[in-house]
mmCIF file of C-alpha atoms in Angstrom:
data_model
loop_
_atom_site.group_PDB
_atom_site.id
_atom_site.type_symbol
_atom_site.label_atom_id
_atom_site.label_comp_id
_atom_site.label_asym_id
_atom_site.label_seq_id
_atom_site.Cartn_x
_atom_site.Cartn_y
_atom_site.Cartn_z
ATOM 1 C CA ALA G 1 -27.883 -18.486 208.099
ATOM 2 C CA ALA G 2 -25.127 -18.910 205.530
ATOM 3 C CA VAL G 3 -21.679 -19.244 207.061
ATOM 4 C CA GLY G 4 -20.407 -16.365 204.921
ATOM 5 C CA ARG G 5 -22.973 -14.044 206.493
ATOM 6 C CA LEU G 6 -22.135 -15.262 210.007
ATOM 7 C CA LEU G 7 -18.481 -14.494 209.375
ATOM 8 C CA ALA G 8 -19.201 -11.050 207.900
ATOM 9 C CA GLU G 9 -19.169 -9.544 211.395
ATOM 10 C CA PRO G 10 -15.530 -10.040 212.466
ATOM 11 C CA GLU G 11 -16.258 -9.134 216.090
ATOM 12 C CA SER G 12 -19.128 -11.614 216.453
ATOM 13 C CA ALA G 13 -18.707 -14.523 218.853
ATOM 14 C CA TYR G 14 -19.098 -16.897 215.896
ATOM 15 C CA ALA G 15 -16.298 -15.295 213.844
ATOM 16 C CA LYS G 16 -14.013 -15.166 216.879
ATOM 17 C CA ALA G 17 -14.636 -18.850 217.628
ATOM 18 C CA VAL G 18 -13.927 -19.832 214.026
ATOM 19 C CA THR G 19 -10.657 -17.898 213.925
ATOM 20 C CA ARG G 20 -9.619 -19.376 217.271
ATOM 21 C CA GLU G 21 -10.704 -22.991 216.760
ATOM 22 C CA CYS G 22 -10.707 -23.796 213.036
ATOM 23 C CA SER G 23 -7.948 -24.495 210.563
ATOM 24 C CA VAL G 24 -10.356 -25.502 207.773
ATOM 25 C CA ILE G 25 -13.881 -24.307 206.991
ATOM 26 C CA THR G 26 -16.437 -25.803 204.626
ATOM 27 C CA PRO G 27 -19.394 -23.812 203.354
ATOM 28 C CA GLU G 28 -22.712 -25.496 204.018
ATOM 29 C CA ASN G 29 -24.620 -24.183 200.988
ATOM 30 C CA ASP G 30 -22.806 -21.153 199.583
ATOM 31 C CA MET G 31 -20.961 -23.109 196.870
ATOM 32 C CA LYS G 32 -23.750 -25.518 195.911
ATOM 33 C CA PHE G 33 -25.243 -25.191 192.433
ATOM 34 C CA GLY G 34 -28.697 -23.853 193.338
ATOM 35 C CA PRO G 35 -27.726 -21.147 195.829
ATOM 36 C CA LEU G 36 -24.703 -20.132 193.766
ATOM 37 C CA ARG G 37 -26.450 -20.047 190.388
ATOM 38 C CA PRO G 38 -30.152 -19.211 190.665
ATOM 39 C CA ALA G 39 -30.493 -18.705 186.877
ATOM 40 C CA LEU G 40 -28.515 -19.601 183.778
ATOM 41 C CA ASP G 41 -27.057 -16.121 183.519
ATOM 42 C CA LYS G 42 -27.167 -15.120 187.201
ATOM 43 C CA TRP G 43 -24.536 -15.951 189.809
ATOM 44 C CA ASN G 44 -24.726 -15.266 193.540
ATOM 45 C CA TRP G 45 -21.010 -15.120 194.358
ATOM 46 C CA GLY G 46 -21.344 -12.856 197.414
ATOM 47 C CA PRO G 47 -21.653 -15.410 200.241
ATOM 48 C CA ALA G 48 -18.946 -17.729 198.874
ATOM 49 C CA ASP G 49 -16.621 -14.817 198.129
ATOM 50 C CA SER G 50 -17.144 -13.537 201.665
ATOM 51 C CA LEU G 51 -16.353 -16.921 203.195
ATOM 52 C CA VAL G 52 -13.192 -17.363 201.116
ATOM 53 C CA ALA G 53 -12.016 -13.816 201.889
ATOM 54 C CA PHE G 54 -12.602 -14.375 205.618
ATOM 55 C CA ALA G 55 -10.602 -17.600 205.501
ATOM 56 C CA GLU G 56 -7.742 -15.931 203.665
ATOM 57 C CA ARG G 57 -7.597 -13.037 206.143
ATOM 58 C CA HIS G 58 -7.298 -15.505 209.018
ATOM 59 C CA GLY G 59 -5.049 -18.171 207.496
ATOM 60 C CA ILE G 60 -7.825 -20.762 207.387
ATOM 61 C CA LYS G 61 -8.099 -23.302 204.566
ATOM 62 C CA VAL G 62 -11.353 -23.650 202.594
ATOM 63 C CA HIS G 63 -12.729 -27.061 201.634
ATOM 64 C CA GLY G 64 -15.100 -26.283 198.751
ATOM 65 C CA HIS G 65 -18.462 -28.055 198.914
ATOM 66 C CA THR G 66 -19.753 -29.170 196.378
ATOM 67 C CA LEU G 67 -19.364 -28.947 192.609
ATOM 68 C CA VAL G 68 -21.773 -31.754 191.577
ATOM 69 C CA TRP G 69 -24.623 -33.076 193.719
ATOM 70 C CA HIS G 70 -28.065 -34.563 193.145
ATOM 71 C CA GLU G 71 -29.684 -32.077 195.534
ATOM 72 C CA GLN G 72 -30.064 -28.322 195.141
ATOM 73 C CA VAL G 73 -30.067 -28.501 191.358
ATOM 74 C CA PRO G 74 -32.326 -25.585 190.373
ATOM 75 C CA LYS G 75 -35.491 -26.045 188.324
ATOM 76 C CA TRP G 76 -34.033 -23.980 185.482
ATOM 77 C CA VAL G 77 -31.604 -26.890 185.049
ATOM 78 C CA THR G 78 -33.892 -29.864 185.638
ATOM 79 C CA GLU G 79 -36.971 -28.599 183.775
ATOM 80 C CA ALA G 80 -35.248 -27.440 180.583
ATOM 81 C CA LYS G 81 -35.063 -29.663 177.511
ATOM 82 C CA ARG G 82 -31.373 -30.255 176.827
ATOM 83 C CA THR G 83 -29.418 -32.809 174.848
ATOM 84 C CA PRO G 84 -26.951 -35.004 176.724
ATOM 85 C CA ARG G 85 -24.140 -32.885 175.234
ATOM 86 C CA GLU G 86 -25.776 -29.675 176.507
ATOM 87 C CA CYS G 87 -26.189 -31.208 179.993
ATOM 88 C CA ARG G 88 -22.547 -32.277 179.968
ATOM 89 C CA ASP G 89 -21.454 -28.812 178.856
ATOM 90 C CA LEU G 90 -23.607 -27.218 181.574
ATOM 91 C CA MET G 91 -22.073 -29.400 184.299
ATOM 92 C CA LEU G 92 -18.514 -28.915 183.066
ATOM 93 C CA GLY G 93 -19.038 -25.190 182.548
ATOM 94 C CA HIS G 94 -20.333 -24.884 186.089
ATOM 95 C CA ILE G 95 -17.266 -26.674 187.455
ATOM 96 C CA GLU G 96 -15.006 -24.474 185.344
ATOM 97 C CA ALA G 97 -16.661 -21.282 186.575
ATOM 98 C CA VAL G 98 -16.678 -22.197 190.272
ATOM 99 C CA ALA G 99 -13.337 -23.989 190.579
ATOM 100 C CA GLY G 100 -11.805 -21.381 188.290
ATOM 101 C CA ARG G 101 -13.010 -18.489 190.409
ATOM 102 C CA TYR G 102 -11.442 -20.003 193.514
ATOM 103 C CA ARG G 103 -8.404 -21.654 191.870
ATOM 104 C CA GLY G 104 -5.521 -21.650 194.311
ATOM 105 C CA ARG G 105 -7.750 -20.279 197.075
ATOM 106 C CA VAL G 106 -9.662 -23.469 197.906
ATOM 107 C CA TYR G 107 -7.344 -26.231 199.019
ATOM 108 C CA ALA G 108 -9.778 -29.117 198.386
ATOM 109 C CA TRP G 109 -13.037 -29.656 196.505
ATOM 110 C CA ASP G 110 -15.860 -32.080 197.111
ATOM 111 C CA VAL G 111 -16.131 -32.661 193.378
ATOM 112 C CA VAL G 112 -19.032 -35.122 193.479
ATOM 113 C CA ASN G 113 -21.266 -35.566 196.495
ATOM 114 C CA GLU G 114 -23.367 -38.604 197.448
ATOM 115 C CA ALA G 115 -23.461 -40.437 194.119
ATOM 116 C CA ILE G 116 -23.836 -43.950 195.548
ATOM 117 C CA GLU G 117 -26.949 -45.617 196.958
ATOM 118 C CA LYS G 118 -26.947 -47.791 200.088
ATOM 119 C CA ASP G 119 -26.997 -50.934 197.909
ATOM 120 C CA GLY G 120 -23.806 -49.841 196.119
ATOM 121 C CA THR G 121 -25.393 -48.768 192.842
ATOM 122 C CA LEU G 122 -24.970 -45.331 191.335
ATOM 123 C CA ARG G 123 -27.680 -42.987 192.552
ATOM 124 C CA LYS G 124 -30.257 -41.998 189.926
ATOM 125 C CA THR G 125 -29.625 -38.276 189.508
ATOM 126 C CA TYR G 126 -30.162 -35.544 186.964
ATOM 127 C CA TRP G 127 -26.450 -35.717 186.080
ATOM 128 C CA LYS G 128 -26.307 -39.512 185.703
ATOM 129 C CA ASP G 129 -29.534 -39.575 183.708
ATOM 130 C CA ASN G 130 -28.639 -36.692 181.406
ATOM 131 C CA VAL G 131 -24.834 -36.753 181.143
ATOM 132 C CA GLY G 132 -24.269 -40.500 181.533
ATOM 133 C CA ASP G 133 -22.655 -42.950 183.920
ATOM 134 C CA ASP G 134 -19.282 -41.293 183.284
ATOM 135 C CA TYR G 135 -20.386 -37.948 184.753
ATOM 136 C CA ILE G 136 -18.274 -38.567 187.870
ATOM 137 C CA ASP G 137 -15.082 -39.160 185.893
ATOM 138 C CA LEU G 138 -15.835 -36.128 183.718
ATOM 139 C CA ALA G 139 -16.380 -33.944 186.782
ATOM 140 C CA PHE G 140 -13.108 -35.013 188.411
ATOM 141 C CA ARG G 141 -11.148 -34.520 185.191
ATOM 142 C CA LYS G 142 -12.575 -31.023 184.731
ATOM 143 C CA ALA G 143 -11.942 -30.042 188.358
ATOM 144 C CA HIS G 144 -8.323 -31.185 188.060
ATOM 145 C CA GLU G 145 -7.893 -29.354 184.759
ATOM 146 C CA VAL G 146 -9.266 -26.112 186.227
ATOM 147 C CA ASP G 147 -7.551 -26.268 189.633
ATOM 148 C CA PRO G 148 -4.662 -28.756 189.380
ATOM 149 C CA GLY G 149 -3.264 -27.866 192.803
ATOM 150 C CA ALA G 150 -6.454 -28.652 194.711
ATOM 151 C CA LYS G 151 -7.112 -31.931 196.463
ATOM 152 C CA LEU G 152 -10.138 -33.604 194.882
ATOM 153 C CA VAL G 153 -12.607 -35.451 197.088
ATOM 154 C CA TYR G 154 -15.503 -37.823 196.578
ATOM 155 C CA ASN G 155 -17.849 -37.071 199.494
ATOM 156 C CA ASP G 156 -20.532 -39.389 200.851
ATOM 157 C CA TYR G 157 -22.126 -40.628 204.046
ATOM 158 C CA GLY G 158 -22.408 -44.209 205.277
ATOM 159 C CA ILE G 159 -19.051 -45.297 203.822
ATOM 160 C CA GLU G 160 -16.996 -45.176 207.010
ATOM 161 C CA GLY G 161 -17.687 -48.843 207.797
ATOM 162 C CA ALA G 162 -17.930 -52.081 205.880
ATOM 163 C CA GLY G 163 -20.792 -52.638 203.466
ATOM 164 C CA LYS G 164 -21.981 -52.449 199.880
ATOM 165 C CA LYS G 165 -21.938 -48.658 199.750
ATOM 166 C CA ALA G 166 -18.425 -48.419 201.220
ATOM 167 C CA ASP G 167 -17.195 -51.105 198.823
ATOM 168 C CA ALA G 168 -18.722 -49.254 195.874
ATOM 169 C CA ALA G 169 -17.151 -45.949 196.956
ATOM 170 C CA TYR G 170 -13.770 -47.663 197.269
ATOM 171 C CA GLU G 171 -14.106 -49.201 193.800
ATOM 172 C CA LEU G 172 -15.246 -45.868 192.347
ATOM 173 C CA VAL G 173 -12.236 -43.997 193.683
ATOM 174 C CA LYS G 174 -9.866 -46.881 192.880
ATOM 175 C CA GLY G 175 -11.153 -46.847 189.304
ATOM 176 C CA MET G 176 -10.522 -43.115 188.994
ATOM 177 C CA LYS G 177 -6.956 -43.473 190.296
#
């Protein structure tokens, strides 16, 4: 079940445990592209709004997850014929809508999620293939423009130790700085 729905019952054991034990919460799926935007002109803000409102009522920070990812990109995005400019505008417009809605209410954003392969190369994704290799920089710039007070995060797995992927993540972030 979505975290927002689990927190909707303030007297539930889950909600009580979160308010007692957590200082930061991260939505599992409620802010990801597919669940949040099932169609070009349809948004499903309810679960994310509920989670953010719960956090605000209880003095808990929200770490937004995630603005750009290679998973959970809906078919209406991936199956449509778009120019690179239209794909770029779609990605940036999505970031603007989501980060803008929660500006000042989400303390940090996973701007781009899991963009690097184990061998250290950029993952082949809809966004890389259709926006270009600079999609990560574009996403971070837009997120900062829309919510300049938020911490911006590159999120990935398998980068906590030495290796090609960790080195590539370090170089990616270093290059953005």
